[in-house]
Coordinates of C-alpha atoms in Angstrom, one line a residue:
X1 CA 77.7 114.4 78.7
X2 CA 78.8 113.8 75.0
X3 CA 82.3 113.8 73.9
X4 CA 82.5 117.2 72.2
X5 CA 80.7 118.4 75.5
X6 CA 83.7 116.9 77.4
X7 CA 86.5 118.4 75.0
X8 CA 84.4 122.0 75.0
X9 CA 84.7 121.5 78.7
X10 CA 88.4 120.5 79.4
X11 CA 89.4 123.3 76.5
X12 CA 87.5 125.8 78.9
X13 CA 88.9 125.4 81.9
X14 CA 92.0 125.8 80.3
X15 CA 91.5 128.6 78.7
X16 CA 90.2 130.2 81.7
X17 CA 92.8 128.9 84.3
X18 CA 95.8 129.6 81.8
X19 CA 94.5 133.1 81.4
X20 CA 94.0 133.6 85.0
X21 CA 97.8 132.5 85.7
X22 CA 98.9 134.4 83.1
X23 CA 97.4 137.4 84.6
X24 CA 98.6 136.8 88.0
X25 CA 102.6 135.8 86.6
X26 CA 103.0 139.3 84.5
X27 CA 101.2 141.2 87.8
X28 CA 103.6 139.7 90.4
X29 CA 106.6 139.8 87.8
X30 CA 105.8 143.7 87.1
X31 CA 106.0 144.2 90.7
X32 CA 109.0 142.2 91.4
X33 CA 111.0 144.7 88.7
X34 CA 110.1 147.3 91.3
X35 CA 111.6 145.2 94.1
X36 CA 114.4 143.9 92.2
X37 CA 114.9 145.6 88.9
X38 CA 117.7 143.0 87.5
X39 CA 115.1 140.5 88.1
X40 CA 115.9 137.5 84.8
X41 CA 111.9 137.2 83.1
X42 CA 112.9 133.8 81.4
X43 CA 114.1 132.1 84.9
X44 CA 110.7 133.8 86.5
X45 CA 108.8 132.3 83.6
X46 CA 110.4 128.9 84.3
X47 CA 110.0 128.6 87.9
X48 CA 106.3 130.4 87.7
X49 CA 105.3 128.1 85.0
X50 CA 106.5 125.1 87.0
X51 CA 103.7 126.1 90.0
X52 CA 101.2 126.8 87.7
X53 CA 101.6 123.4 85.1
X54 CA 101.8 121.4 88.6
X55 CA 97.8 120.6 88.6
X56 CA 98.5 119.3 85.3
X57 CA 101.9 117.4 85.9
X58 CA 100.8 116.0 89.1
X59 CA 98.3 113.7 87.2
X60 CA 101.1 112.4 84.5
X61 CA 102.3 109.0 84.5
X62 CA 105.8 109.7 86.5
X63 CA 107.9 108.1 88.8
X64 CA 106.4 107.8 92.4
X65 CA 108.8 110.2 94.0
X66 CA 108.4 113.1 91.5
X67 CA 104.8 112.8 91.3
X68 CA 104.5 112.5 94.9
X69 CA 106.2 116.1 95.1
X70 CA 104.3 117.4 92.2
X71 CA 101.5 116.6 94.1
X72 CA 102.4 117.9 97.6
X73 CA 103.0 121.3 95.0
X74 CA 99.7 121.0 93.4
X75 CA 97.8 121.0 96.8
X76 CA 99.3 123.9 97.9
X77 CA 99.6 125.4 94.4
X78 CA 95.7 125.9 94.2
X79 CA 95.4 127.9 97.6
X80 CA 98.5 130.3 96.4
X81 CA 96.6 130.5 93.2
X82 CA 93.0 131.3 94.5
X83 CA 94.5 134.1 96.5
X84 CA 96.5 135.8 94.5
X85 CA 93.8 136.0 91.7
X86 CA 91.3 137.4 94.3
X87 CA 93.7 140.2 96.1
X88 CA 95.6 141.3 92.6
X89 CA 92.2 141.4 90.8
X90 CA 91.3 143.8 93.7
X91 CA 94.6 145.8 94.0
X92 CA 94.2 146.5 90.0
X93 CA 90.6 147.4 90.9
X94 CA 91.5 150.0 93.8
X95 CA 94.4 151.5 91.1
X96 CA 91.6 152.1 88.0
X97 CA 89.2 153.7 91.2
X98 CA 92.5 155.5 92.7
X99 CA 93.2 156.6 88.8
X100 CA 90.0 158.4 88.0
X101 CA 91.3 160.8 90.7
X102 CA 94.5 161.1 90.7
X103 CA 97.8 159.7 88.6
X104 CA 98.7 156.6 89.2
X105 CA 103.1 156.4 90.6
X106 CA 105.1 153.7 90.5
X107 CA 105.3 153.7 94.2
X108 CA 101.2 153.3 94.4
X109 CA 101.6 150.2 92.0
X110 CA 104.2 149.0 94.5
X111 CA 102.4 149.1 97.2
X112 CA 99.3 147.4 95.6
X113 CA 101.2 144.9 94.8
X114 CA 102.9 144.4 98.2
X115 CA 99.5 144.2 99.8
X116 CA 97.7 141.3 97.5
X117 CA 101.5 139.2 98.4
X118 CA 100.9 139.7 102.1
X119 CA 97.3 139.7 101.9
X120 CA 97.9 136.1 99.9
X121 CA 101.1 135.1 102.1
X122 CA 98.4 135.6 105.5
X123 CA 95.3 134.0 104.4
X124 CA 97.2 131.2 103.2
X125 CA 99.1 130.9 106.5
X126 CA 95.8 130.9 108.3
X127 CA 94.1 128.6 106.5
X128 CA 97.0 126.0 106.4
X129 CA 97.1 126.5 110.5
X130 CA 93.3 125.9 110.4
X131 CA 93.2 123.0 108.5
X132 CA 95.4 121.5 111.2
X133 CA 92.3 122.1 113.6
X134 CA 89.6 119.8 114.2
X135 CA 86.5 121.7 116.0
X136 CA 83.4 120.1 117.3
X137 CA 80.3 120.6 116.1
X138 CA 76.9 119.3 117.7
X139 CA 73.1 118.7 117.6
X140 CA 69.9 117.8 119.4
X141 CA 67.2 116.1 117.3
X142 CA 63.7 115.0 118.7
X143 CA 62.7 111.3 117.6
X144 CA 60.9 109.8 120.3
X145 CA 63.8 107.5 120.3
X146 CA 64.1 105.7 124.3
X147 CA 66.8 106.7 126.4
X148 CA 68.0 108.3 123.1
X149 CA 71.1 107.7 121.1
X150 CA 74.8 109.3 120.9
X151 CA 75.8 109.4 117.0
X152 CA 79.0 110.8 115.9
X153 CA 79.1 111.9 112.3
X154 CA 82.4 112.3 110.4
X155 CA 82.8 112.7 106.5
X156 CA 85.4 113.5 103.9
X157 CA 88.5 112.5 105.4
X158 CA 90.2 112.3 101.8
X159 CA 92.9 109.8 103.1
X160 CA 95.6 110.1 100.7
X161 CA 95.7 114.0 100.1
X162 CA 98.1 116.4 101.8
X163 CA 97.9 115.8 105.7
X164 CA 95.2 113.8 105.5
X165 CA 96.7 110.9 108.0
X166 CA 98.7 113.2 109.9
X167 CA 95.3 113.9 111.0
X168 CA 93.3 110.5 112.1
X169 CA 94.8 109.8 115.1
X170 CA 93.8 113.3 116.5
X171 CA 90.2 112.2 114.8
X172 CA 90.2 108.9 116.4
X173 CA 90.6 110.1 119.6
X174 CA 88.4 112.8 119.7
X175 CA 85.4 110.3 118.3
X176 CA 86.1 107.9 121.3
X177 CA 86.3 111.1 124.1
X178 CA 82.2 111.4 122.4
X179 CA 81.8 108.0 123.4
X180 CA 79.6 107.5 120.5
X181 CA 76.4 104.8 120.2
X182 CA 77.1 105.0 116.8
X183 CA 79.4 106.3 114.1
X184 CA 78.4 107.1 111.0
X185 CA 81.0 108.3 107.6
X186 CA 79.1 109.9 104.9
X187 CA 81.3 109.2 102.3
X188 CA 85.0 110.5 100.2
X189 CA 86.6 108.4 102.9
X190 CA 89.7 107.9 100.6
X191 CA 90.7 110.9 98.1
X192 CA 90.4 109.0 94.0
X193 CA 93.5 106.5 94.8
X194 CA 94.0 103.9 97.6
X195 CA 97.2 104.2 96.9
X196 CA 98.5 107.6 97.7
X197 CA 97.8 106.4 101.1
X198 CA 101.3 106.3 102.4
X199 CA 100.2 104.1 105.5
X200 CA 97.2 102.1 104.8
X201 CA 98.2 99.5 107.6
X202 CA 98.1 102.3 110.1
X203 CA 95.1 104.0 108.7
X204 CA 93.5 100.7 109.4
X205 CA 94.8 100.2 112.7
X206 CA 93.5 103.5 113.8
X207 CA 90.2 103.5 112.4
X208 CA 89.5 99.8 113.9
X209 CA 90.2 101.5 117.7
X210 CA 86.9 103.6 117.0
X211 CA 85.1 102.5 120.3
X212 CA 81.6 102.4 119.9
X213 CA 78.2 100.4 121.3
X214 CA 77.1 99.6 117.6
X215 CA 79.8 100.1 115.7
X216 CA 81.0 101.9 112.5
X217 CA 78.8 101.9 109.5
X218 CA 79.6 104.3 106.1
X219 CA 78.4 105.6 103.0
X220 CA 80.3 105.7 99.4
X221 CA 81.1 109.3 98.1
X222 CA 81.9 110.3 94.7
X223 CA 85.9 110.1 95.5
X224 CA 85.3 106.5 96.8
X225 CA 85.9 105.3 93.3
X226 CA 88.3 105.0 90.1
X227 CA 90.3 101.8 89.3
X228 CA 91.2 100.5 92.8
X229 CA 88.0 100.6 94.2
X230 CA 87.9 96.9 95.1
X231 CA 91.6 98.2 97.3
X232 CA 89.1 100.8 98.7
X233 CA 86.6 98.0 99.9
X234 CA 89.1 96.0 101.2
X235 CA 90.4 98.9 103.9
X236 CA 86.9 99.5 104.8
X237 CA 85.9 95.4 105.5
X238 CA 89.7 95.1 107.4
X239 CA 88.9 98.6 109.4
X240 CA 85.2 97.3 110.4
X241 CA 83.4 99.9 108.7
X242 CA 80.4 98.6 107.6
X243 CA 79.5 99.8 104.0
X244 CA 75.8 100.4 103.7
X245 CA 75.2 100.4 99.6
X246 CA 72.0 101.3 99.1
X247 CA 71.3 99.2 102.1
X248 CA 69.7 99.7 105.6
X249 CA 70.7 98.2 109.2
X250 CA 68.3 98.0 112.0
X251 CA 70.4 99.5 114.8
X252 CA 69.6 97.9 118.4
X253 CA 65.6 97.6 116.9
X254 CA 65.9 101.3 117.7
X255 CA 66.5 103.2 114.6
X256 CA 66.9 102.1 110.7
X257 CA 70.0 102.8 109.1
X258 CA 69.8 103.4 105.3
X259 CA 73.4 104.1 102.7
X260 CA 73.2 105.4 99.6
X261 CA 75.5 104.9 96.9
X262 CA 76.5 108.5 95.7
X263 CA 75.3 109.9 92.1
X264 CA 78.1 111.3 90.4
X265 CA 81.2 109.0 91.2
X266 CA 84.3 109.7 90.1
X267 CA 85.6 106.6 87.8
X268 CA 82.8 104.7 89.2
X269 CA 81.9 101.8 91.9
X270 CA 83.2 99.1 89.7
X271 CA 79.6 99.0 88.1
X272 CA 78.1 99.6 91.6
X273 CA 74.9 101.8 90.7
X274 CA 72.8 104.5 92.9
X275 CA 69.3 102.6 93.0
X276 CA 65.7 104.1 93.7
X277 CA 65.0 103.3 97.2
X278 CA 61.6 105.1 97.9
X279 CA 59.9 102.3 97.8
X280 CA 62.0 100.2 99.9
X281 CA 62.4 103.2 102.4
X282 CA 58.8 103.7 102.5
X283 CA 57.9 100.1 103.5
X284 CA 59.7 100.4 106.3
X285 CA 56.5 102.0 108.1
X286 CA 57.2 104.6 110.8
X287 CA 57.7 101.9 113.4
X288 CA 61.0 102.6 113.9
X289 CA 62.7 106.4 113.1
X290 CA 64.7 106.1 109.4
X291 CA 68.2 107.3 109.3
X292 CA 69.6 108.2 105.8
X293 CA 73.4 108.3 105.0
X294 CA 73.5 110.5 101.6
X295 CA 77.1 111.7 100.7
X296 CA 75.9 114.2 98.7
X297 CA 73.1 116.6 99.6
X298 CA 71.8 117.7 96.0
X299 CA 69.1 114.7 96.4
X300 CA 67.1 116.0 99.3
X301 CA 63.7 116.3 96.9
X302 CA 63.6 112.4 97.5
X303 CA 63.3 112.0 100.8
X304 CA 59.3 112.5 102.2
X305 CA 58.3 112.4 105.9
X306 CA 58.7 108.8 106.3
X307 CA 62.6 109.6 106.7
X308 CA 63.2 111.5 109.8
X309 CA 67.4 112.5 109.5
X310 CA 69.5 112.7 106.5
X311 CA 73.3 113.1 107.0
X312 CA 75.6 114.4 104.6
X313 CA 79.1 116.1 103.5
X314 CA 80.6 116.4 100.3
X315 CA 80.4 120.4 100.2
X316 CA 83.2 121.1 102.7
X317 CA 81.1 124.5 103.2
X318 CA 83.4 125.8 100.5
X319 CA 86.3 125.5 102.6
X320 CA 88.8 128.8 101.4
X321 CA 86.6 131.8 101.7
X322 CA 85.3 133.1 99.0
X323 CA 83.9 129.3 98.3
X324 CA 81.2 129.2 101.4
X325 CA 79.5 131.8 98.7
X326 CA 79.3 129.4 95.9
X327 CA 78.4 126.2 98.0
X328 CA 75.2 128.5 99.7
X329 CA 74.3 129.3 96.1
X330 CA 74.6 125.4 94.7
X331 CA 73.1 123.8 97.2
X332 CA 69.8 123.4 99.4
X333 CA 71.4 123.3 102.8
X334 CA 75.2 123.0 102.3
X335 CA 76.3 123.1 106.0
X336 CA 74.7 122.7 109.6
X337 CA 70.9 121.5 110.7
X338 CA 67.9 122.2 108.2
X339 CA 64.3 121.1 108.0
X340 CA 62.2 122.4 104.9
X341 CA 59.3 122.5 107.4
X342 CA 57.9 120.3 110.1
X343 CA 56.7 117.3 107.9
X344 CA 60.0 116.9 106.2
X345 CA 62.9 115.2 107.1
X346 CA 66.2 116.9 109.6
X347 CA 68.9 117.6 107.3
X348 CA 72.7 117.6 108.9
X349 CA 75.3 118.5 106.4
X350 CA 79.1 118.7 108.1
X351 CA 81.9 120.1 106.4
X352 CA 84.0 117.3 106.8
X353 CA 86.8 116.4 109.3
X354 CA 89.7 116.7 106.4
X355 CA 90.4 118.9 103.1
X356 CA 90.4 118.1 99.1
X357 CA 92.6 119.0 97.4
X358 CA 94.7 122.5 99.0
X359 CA 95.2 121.5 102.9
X360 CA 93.9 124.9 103.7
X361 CA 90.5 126.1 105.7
X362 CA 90.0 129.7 105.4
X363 CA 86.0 130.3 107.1
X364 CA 85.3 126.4 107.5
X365 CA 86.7 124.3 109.7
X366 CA 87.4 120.3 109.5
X367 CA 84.7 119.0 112.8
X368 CA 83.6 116.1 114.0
X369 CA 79.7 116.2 114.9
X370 CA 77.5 114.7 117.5
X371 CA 74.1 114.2 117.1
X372 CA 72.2 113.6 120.2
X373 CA 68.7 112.2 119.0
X374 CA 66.2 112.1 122.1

């Protein structure tokens, strides 16, 4: 993408998310003047202005502990936001409906208004509750594999946003109750920044008591990047995940093990580059089932019937309702088990075991998946 592309871009999406707040700040202050009439509009302006810049602020060279709360803010911030955009824009849409028929009182715009806040204030309360939840989720595959083989499947576990380590332990220990053969991490293990990982050394300590028979192997998303990507490869070599970069493992000579380096990063791999692996992929033969790690699954088309599983994330099936609509739309398969027919390759996509960005699940849920292959 060109520069002016770029600018054109960022100018966009603020135009279109300042409008948006500026919408939703003169809607709730026009119904807090019915709750409280000697409500001050500069103060509301200040503080409302304060949420709404946080997504910017939270990115600004600042001192550790006020971006570190701008942050905490921000995540939260962009559930509140979604919301209340979605149930006002609906509560305006029920008054023009309601008007056509009759007038339109003050106490009718009250109670609008009342019911997007609690409508916001519950699905955000939910989905903040569910985030703290990790669900199971699993699969059978046929691949003529002997005696068969036990692989647990885990991706975006963002460490470094909201909650995000709050939740391994819980992860950990729910990946060794599955006694896995094998674990596999598709990728945005970390969230842009090794360090907003407030515990690295723990972090570490936990992932390296994953108990398994072949041990841990993982895949770069596009969030696995930026400048302290060589910090990120560090904690992955000291927590003995084994980083498959375009790279394959034969697993117990039982199955092949491929890793791809994902697309689109975010800041980059340190000039680590996504390579064309048909080739190598398809001299493997068909002696041995092929196992592809693929963060992101917007590549499928590359993968023929001499790869017989591809495992993904990266779409956290939209994670707050209404996004599950717009993932379905974007992608081929952006959650659960697909097969285009029976000579293509199974297609598992989880929705991750953690959130980006708001620590909120509203119609997902953050899982942990086994895959029995027989």
């Amino acid at each position: 993408m060109s520069k002016v592309g770029m600018i054109f871009g960022f100018l966009l999406i603020v135009c279109v998310y300042g409008g948006a707040n500026y919408y939703i700040g003169r809607r709730l202050f026009q119904w807090m003047t019915l709750l409280f009439p000697s409500i001050n509009e500069i103060i509301y302006t200040v503080v409302y202005s304060l949420f709404a810049l946080s997504l910017v602020l939270a990115f600004m060279p600042l001192p550790a502990v006020i971006s570190g709360v701008l942050s905490w803010i921000s995540a939260y911030w962009m559930g509140i936001f979604v919301y209340l955009f979605l149930f006002i824009l609906l509560a305006d849409l029920v008054l023009l409906v309601a008007g056509i028929v009759t007038p339109i009182s003050q106490s009718m715009r009250f109670y609008a208004g009342s019911a997007a806040v609690l409508l916001t204030f519950s699905f955000v309360s939910y989905g903040i509750y569910n985030a703290n939840q990790i669900k199971d989720a699993s699969y059978k595959i046929e691949m003529n594999i002997s005696g068969g083989m036990n692989i647990v499947l885990i991706s975006d576990l963002h460490l470094g946003a909201v909650n995000s380590e709050k939740r391994l332990e819980e992860i950990v220990e729910k990946i060794n109750d599955l006694k896995p053969d094998l674990v596999c991490i598709t990728g945005d293990i970390f969230n842009d920044d090794y360090n907003s990982i407030k515990n690295p050394d723990k972090a570490i300590e936990l992932l390296k008591s994953i108990d398994t028979k072949y041990g841990v192997y993982g895949s770069l998303g596009n969030h696995d990047s930026g400048k302290t990507f060589n910090e990120m490869i560090t904690f992955l070599e000291k927590s003995n995940i084994h980083l498959l970069n375009d790279e394959y493992e034969v697993i117990d000579e039982r199955i092949i093990l491929f890793g791809r380096v994902d697309p689109s990063p975010i800041g980059g791999f340190d000039g680590l580059k996504r390579k064309d692996l048909t080739e190598t992929i398809a001299a493997q033969g068909k002696d041995l089932p092929i196992v592809v790690m693929d963060h992101t699954p917007s590549n499928l088309e590359q993968y023929g019937k001499n790869v017989d599983l591809i495992l993904s994330g990266h779409t956290h099936k939209g994670q707050i309702f209404p996004g599950s609509l717009i993932t379905n739309l974007v992608f081929e398969v952006d959650y659960g088990h697909y097969q285009k027919d029976s000579a293509s390759p199974h297609v598992i996509v989880t929705s991750g075991a953690g959130t980006w960005g708001m620590p909120m699940r509203v119609g997902t849920n953050n899982e942990i998946v086994s895959i029995q292959l027989q």
